[in-house]
């Protein structure tokens, strides 16, 4: 599942798990763009099982399946 | 923590600290004492470039131009019973990191990806107090599979060990063992309460006695004073590790250190220079946190300020810069990558 910018399909912040429509997520985005893989499912906010390896990451939501990326996560 | 006003900078009894360090560290190869390291850490920011320049000269003279490249991977992530206050993998905190195990196929794949970058070291890490039978079994299978397919030195970081486990890892051919003291002995109880600094020290002594290389470093920016940072540098020097990985705190959500600030770039770079001047011959490695603390420019300054090793690619739970970016940086800086079986 590729990260998407759609706030309706993906209403939650993948870093902090809160609603993207509420609050300021600038710091969350900076972390996702530099040092953190997504930790929360952007569709349902569940905490995901994340595995980081030298070249990428995979993140699995028990409800919405697996996503994967290389460096940096952009919603 | 920021550097202080020059007028209040304590001078070493022997004169200006960088002049003393030039003679003592560069010429004679003797690391700085605790008071001397503190004097470097207290230098004003205007003298940062000079300190980094001297640290670079020391590294070139005593270690050479080669850079040791390493990749790391988390074999067992999260769910750790310990309470290291910086760590998102402790099961005692409300961290978003969930437990996960890497299978042997992915471990081998990670080693291959690491070797492709020209790295000579691949470190297998587990979030545990110390290994149990299941983890030792997984490590054994993983190392055998890597050795069959990938030409790279294998290191491990599996927490505190028993003598039996030390012997077993040495027999498996583990080249280097990482176990960080993390911070100064006097600051350790503010960082970890479920085990002691001395327990960590004991594991390190057993590792050395078994003939494995010792890798031991820590994290800068965990609320330690400059005095404690200087204390840590000389405690590491006393240990005489083969490698010191320097991390900069990434304040992780849910951990007791989530509220701490990311260390300032100038402060971090002065620490790099000071640690090199305390440890003239050690492999000094840039590890986690440099992306937030230093950015791209600061990483280059560090490579020209005493650092002679890097972790490329991602870390355990955090992402790093793409390996190509670091390899390009080394090429631009005309720093050759250390070849397999060379010693620094
Ligand atoms: S022992 Fe290691 S994995 Fe466990 S909490 Fe401490 S630093 Fe994290």
XYZ file of C-alpha atoms and ligand atoms in Angstrom:
427
model
C 0.000 0.000 0.000
C 1.608 3.231 -1.154
C 1.470 6.280 1.106
C -1.186 8.669 -0.162
C -1.793 12.343 0.469
C -5.560 11.928 0.617
C -6.769 13.202 4.034
C -10.105 11.421 3.638
C -8.591 8.006 2.917
C -5.820 8.598 5.474
C -7.186 10.786 8.220
C -4.575 9.940 10.892
C -1.021 11.087 11.431
C 1.332 8.152 10.849
C 3.728 9.500 13.473
C 1.570 10.425 16.476
C -1.657 8.647 15.549
C -3.887 11.704 16.141
C -6.343 13.081 13.585
C -4.526 15.038 10.903
C -7.335 17.568 10.804
C -6.692 18.443 14.437
C -3.596 20.095 15.835
C -0.284 20.904 14.237
C 1.603 17.963 12.757
C 4.583 19.895 11.411
C 6.961 18.273 13.905
C 5.481 14.835 13.130
C 6.068 15.378 9.434
C 9.646 16.442 10.034
C 10.288 13.253 11.981
C 8.642 11.139 9.280
C 10.738 12.838 6.635
C 14.014 12.337 8.472
C 14.324 9.671 11.153
C 11.083 7.797 11.711
C 9.104 5.217 9.788
C 5.314 5.381 10.208
C 4.204 3.947 13.551
C 0.430 4.380 13.294
C -1.794 3.261 10.479
C -2.856 6.426 8.620
C -6.261 4.867 7.913
C -7.290 3.729 11.409
C -4.511 4.987 13.791
C -3.743 1.482 15.089
C -0.139 0.996 16.176
C 1.600 -0.989 13.468
C 4.294 -3.669 13.700
C 7.254 -1.973 12.037
C 10.471 -3.576 10.895
C 13.359 -1.362 9.873
C 16.269 -2.770 7.880
C 19.352 -1.073 6.420
C 17.577 0.042 3.244
C 13.922 0.360 4.156
C 10.991 -0.380 6.409
C 7.799 -2.402 6.427
C 4.803 -1.575 8.588
C 1.884 -3.916 9.188
C -1.532 -2.866 10.401
C -3.639 -5.768 11.672
C -6.600 -4.301 9.783
C -5.158 -2.571 6.716
C -2.225 -4.753 5.773
C 1.378 -3.997 5.004
C 3.055 -0.893 3.640
C 6.718 -0.493 2.835
C 9.156 2.228 1.983
C 12.780 3.132 1.698
C 13.953 6.358 3.318
C 11.486 8.762 4.789
C 7.708 8.468 4.859
C 5.455 11.055 3.351
C 1.763 10.724 3.919
C 23.941 22.862 26.696
C 25.818 25.585 24.834
C 29.445 26.631 24.842
C 30.254 29.359 27.371
C 31.642 32.867 27.058
C 35.428 32.874 26.325
C 36.079 35.138 29.265
C 34.699 32.484 31.604
C 36.388 29.543 29.894
C 38.618 27.748 32.370
C 42.079 27.323 30.888
C 44.046 24.194 31.478
C 46.857 24.746 33.948
C 49.319 23.996 31.135
C 48.005 26.823 28.903
C 45.497 26.986 26.087
C 43.817 23.613 25.900
C 44.095 23.186 22.138
C 47.796 24.038 22.225
C 48.244 21.493 25.013
C 46.213 18.917 23.071
C 48.318 19.479 19.953
C 51.448 18.556 21.840
C 49.993 15.849 24.066
C 47.517 14.094 21.766
C 48.745 14.799 18.262
C 52.477 14.581 18.887
C 52.642 12.103 21.755
C 49.426 10.137 21.187
C 48.239 10.530 24.787
C 44.510 11.130 25.234
C 43.259 14.093 27.235
C 42.443 13.776 30.931
C 38.938 14.427 32.304
C 39.767 18.053 33.197
C 41.285 18.592 29.786
C 38.277 17.102 27.977
C 36.069 19.410 30.021
C 38.177 22.402 28.976
C 37.595 21.452 25.316
C 33.853 21.032 25.872
C 33.777 24.480 27.453
C 35.498 26.221 24.551
C 33.427 28.976 22.953
C 31.694 28.175 19.676
C 34.125 30.498 17.870
C 36.826 27.917 18.507
C 34.819 24.957 17.228
C 36.474 24.951 13.820
C 39.923 24.964 15.424
C 38.969 22.084 17.751
C 37.549 20.055 14.857
C 40.655 20.778 12.774
C 42.919 19.463 15.506
C 40.719 16.404 16.081
C 40.913 15.687 12.344
C 44.706 15.926 12.411
C 44.768 13.512 15.360
C 42.524 11.059 13.540
C 44.626 11.256 10.356
C 47.899 10.844 12.262
C 46.832 8.022 14.586
C 44.124 6.208 12.589
C 44.684 7.169 8.940
C 42.310 8.365 6.232
C 40.186 5.197 5.933
C 36.596 5.207 7.096
C 35.004 2.084 8.529
C 31.494 1.581 7.203
C 28.936 -0.507 9.062
C 25.306 -1.519 8.715
C 23.093 -2.589 11.589
C 19.805 -4.400 11.873
C 17.369 -5.223 14.613
C 16.841 -8.968 14.935
C 14.404 -8.571 17.806
C 12.641 -5.246 18.139
C 10.744 -3.865 21.149
C 9.357 -5.514 24.257
C 12.578 -5.139 26.270
C 12.163 -5.524 30.053
C 14.752 -2.793 30.825
C 13.988 0.882 31.372
C 16.695 2.835 29.544
C 14.946 6.197 29.497
C 15.938 7.091 25.944
C 14.787 3.850 24.401
C 11.615 3.373 22.382
C 12.094 -0.396 22.600
C 11.511 -0.696 26.323
C 8.333 -2.603 27.026
C 7.889 -0.515 30.181
C 7.025 2.698 28.340
C 4.036 3.701 26.303
C 6.051 3.837 23.095
C 4.509 3.251 19.667
C 7.221 0.678 18.868
C 5.723 -2.827 18.825
C 7.618 -6.082 19.220
C 8.855 -7.785 16.044
C 11.328 -10.512 15.049
C 13.313 -10.586 11.837
C 13.515 -13.966 10.103
C 16.824 -15.405 8.899
C 16.066 -14.698 5.216
C 15.553 -11.006 5.889
C 18.608 -10.943 8.117
C 20.758 -12.341 5.303
C 19.166 -9.899 2.861
C 20.038 -7.023 5.217
C 23.650 -8.261 5.394
C 23.796 -8.412 1.584
C 22.410 -4.883 1.257
C 24.977 -3.702 3.780
C 27.876 -5.437 2.008
C 26.814 -3.810 -1.283
C 27.615 -0.400 0.182
C 31.225 -1.466 0.737
C 30.649 -1.886 4.465
C 32.941 -4.276 6.304
C 30.841 -4.619 9.453
C 27.307 -5.889 9.952
C 25.896 -5.754 13.447
C 22.983 -7.898 14.611
C 21.129 -6.211 17.461
C 18.410 -7.410 19.818
C 16.315 -5.448 22.309
C 16.870 -7.587 25.371
C 18.433 -7.440 28.823
C 20.509 -10.401 27.695
C 19.951 -13.255 25.282
C 17.811 -16.288 26.121
C 18.069 -19.710 24.446
C 15.655 -18.737 21.656
C 17.639 -15.633 20.762
C 20.983 -17.457 20.878
C 19.515 -20.069 18.538
C 18.310 -17.388 16.115
C 21.695 -15.656 16.246
C 23.501 -18.923 15.591
C 21.291 -19.672 12.572
C 21.583 -16.093 11.326
C 25.366 -15.956 11.563
C 25.771 -19.328 9.831
C 23.509 -18.174 6.981
C 25.321 -14.841 6.624
C 28.748 -16.445 6.626
C 27.642 -18.852 3.909
C 26.481 -16.074 1.611
C 28.046 -12.730 2.491
C 31.633 -11.569 2.834
C 31.383 -9.266 5.839
C 32.472 -9.149 9.482
C 29.611 -9.998 11.814
C 29.194 -8.115 15.071
C 26.493 -8.550 17.707
C 24.750 -6.417 20.303
C 22.594 -8.607 22.498
C 22.763 -6.948 25.895
C 24.424 -8.346 28.983
C 26.017 -11.751 28.606
C 26.958 -14.712 30.775
C 30.447 -16.157 30.403
C 28.948 -19.116 28.569
C 27.244 -16.829 26.046
C 30.432 -14.831 25.556
C 32.307 -18.023 24.771
C 29.567 -19.202 22.447
C 29.530 -15.939 20.475
C 33.319 -15.982 20.197
C 33.132 -19.577 18.919
C 30.529 -18.513 16.324
C 33.139 -16.106 14.951
C 31.555 -12.877 16.165
C 34.187 -10.326 15.358
C 33.093 -7.454 17.576
C 30.556 -7.075 20.383
C 28.700 -3.858 21.040
C 27.518 -2.977 24.491
C 27.191 0.721 25.238
C 27.877 2.200 28.645
C 25.563 4.942 27.316
C 26.695 7.730 29.640
C 28.982 8.641 32.521
C 28.900 6.333 35.500
C 27.672 9.209 37.696
C 24.747 9.925 35.327
C 23.764 6.325 34.614
C 21.216 6.024 37.478
C 19.301 8.946 35.912
C 19.110 7.006 32.661
C 18.629 3.363 33.662
C 17.324 1.883 36.918
C 16.841 -1.794 36.023
C 20.534 -2.605 35.799
C 23.791 -0.933 36.649
C 26.683 0.623 34.770
C 28.924 -1.915 36.486
C 26.949 -4.843 35.062
C 27.520 -3.437 31.608
C 31.218 -2.939 32.353
C 31.474 -6.593 33.434
C 30.077 -7.863 30.121
C 32.591 -5.698 28.273
C 35.481 -7.182 30.240
C 34.346 -10.735 29.436
C 34.004 -9.840 25.745
C 37.573 -8.495 25.638
C 38.953 -11.518 27.519
C 37.304 -13.859 24.997
C 39.169 -12.157 22.155
C 36.274 -10.279 20.540
C 36.722 -6.611 19.691
C 34.977 -4.272 22.100
C 32.539 -1.676 20.766
C 31.247 0.669 23.428
C 29.807 4.147 23.216
C 26.772 6.062 24.228
C 24.335 8.862 23.677
C 25.019 12.570 23.952
C 22.250 14.874 25.156
C 20.535 12.855 27.892
C 20.620 15.677 30.433
C 24.237 15.074 31.424
C 26.384 18.038 32.455
C 29.525 18.893 30.513
C 31.472 17.553 33.486
C 29.675 14.225 33.110
C 30.313 14.206 29.390
C 34.028 14.637 30.095
C 33.789 11.910 32.736
C 32.236 9.584 30.166
C 34.971 10.254 27.608
C 37.717 9.231 30.023
C 35.761 6.244 31.315
C 35.582 5.048 27.715
C 39.295 5.727 27.287
C 39.966 3.622 30.370
C 38.027 0.750 28.799
C 40.213 1.034 25.655
C 37.472 -0.016 23.250
C 38.241 -0.819 19.639
C 35.255 1.278 18.618
C 33.170 4.051 20.154
C 29.807 4.744 18.513
C 28.557 8.255 19.298
C 24.804 8.740 19.196
C 22.879 11.958 19.690
C 19.592 11.740 21.525
C 16.471 11.317 19.438
C 13.718 12.162 21.923
C 11.295 9.311 21.371
C 7.580 9.612 22.136
C 6.422 7.727 25.204
C 9.892 7.518 26.758
C 10.915 9.426 29.896
C 13.297 11.487 27.720
C 10.633 12.457 25.185
C 10.658 16.019 26.536
C 14.402 16.577 26.084
C 15.637 18.798 23.272
C 17.536 17.422 20.307
C 21.216 18.290 21.016
C 22.465 21.455 19.309
C 24.771 20.968 16.333
C 27.697 23.037 17.661
C 27.506 21.326 21.031
C 27.464 17.897 19.377
C 30.420 18.741 17.136
C 32.488 20.039 20.047
C 31.728 16.718 21.764
C 32.963 14.825 18.700
C 36.237 16.771 18.775
C 36.639 16.305 22.542
C 36.019 12.540 22.325
C 38.592 12.202 19.552
C 41.105 14.080 21.690
C 40.380 11.685 24.569
C 40.552 8.607 22.319
C 43.218 9.250 19.690
C 43.422 5.702 18.281
C 39.856 4.397 18.608
C 37.430 3.908 15.738
C 35.034 6.799 16.437
C 31.733 6.165 14.734
C 28.856 8.443 13.870
C 25.777 6.491 14.935
C 22.139 7.450 15.506
C 20.734 10.942 15.762
C 23.175 12.796 13.527
C 20.430 13.410 10.964
C 18.377 15.503 13.418
C 21.258 17.050 15.339
C 23.715 17.830 12.565
C 21.947 17.618 9.214
C 24.018 17.097 6.066
C 26.532 19.884 6.631
C 27.222 18.901 10.231
C 27.853 15.301 9.226
C 30.617 16.504 6.890
C 32.054 18.701 9.620
C 32.135 15.688 11.944
C 33.923 13.573 9.327
C 36.480 16.385 9.161
C 36.518 16.662 12.942
C 37.718 13.315 14.245
C 35.092 10.780 13.155
C 36.466 7.862 11.122
C 33.510 5.477 10.913
C 29.823 5.644 10.074
C 26.702 3.569 10.219
C 25.159 3.725 6.771
C 21.500 3.288 5.952
C 18.875 2.840 8.613
C 19.299 2.162 12.306
C 17.266 -0.161 14.530
C 13.961 1.655 14.793
C 14.948 4.952 13.169
C 15.783 5.816 9.587
C 19.146 7.184 8.522
C 20.234 8.945 5.371
C 20.288 6.760 2.256
C 23.640 4.937 2.168
C 24.475 6.475 -1.229
C 24.376 9.935 0.295
C 27.008 9.001 2.882
C 29.128 7.192 0.307
C 29.000 10.272 -1.960
C 30.025 12.390 1.015
C 33.072 10.170 1.627
C 34.019 10.399 -2.029
C 33.732 14.188 -1.969
C 35.868 14.276 1.160
C 38.365 11.900 -0.508
C 38.141 9.466 2.365
C 38.620 5.839 1.293
C 36.377 3.137 2.728
C 38.261 0.627 4.839
C 38.575 -2.725 3.076
C 37.632 -6.040 4.661
C 40.437 -7.426 6.853
C 42.252 -4.086 7.091
C 42.644 -2.856 10.619
C 42.373 0.817 11.380
S 18.476 -2.733 27.248
Fe 18.642 -1.951 25.142
S 16.680 -2.411 24.139
Fe 16.395 -2.635 26.358
S 15.565 -0.660 27.030
Fe 17.804 -0.605 27.290
S 18.603 0.262 25.383
Fe 16.475 -0.373 24.984
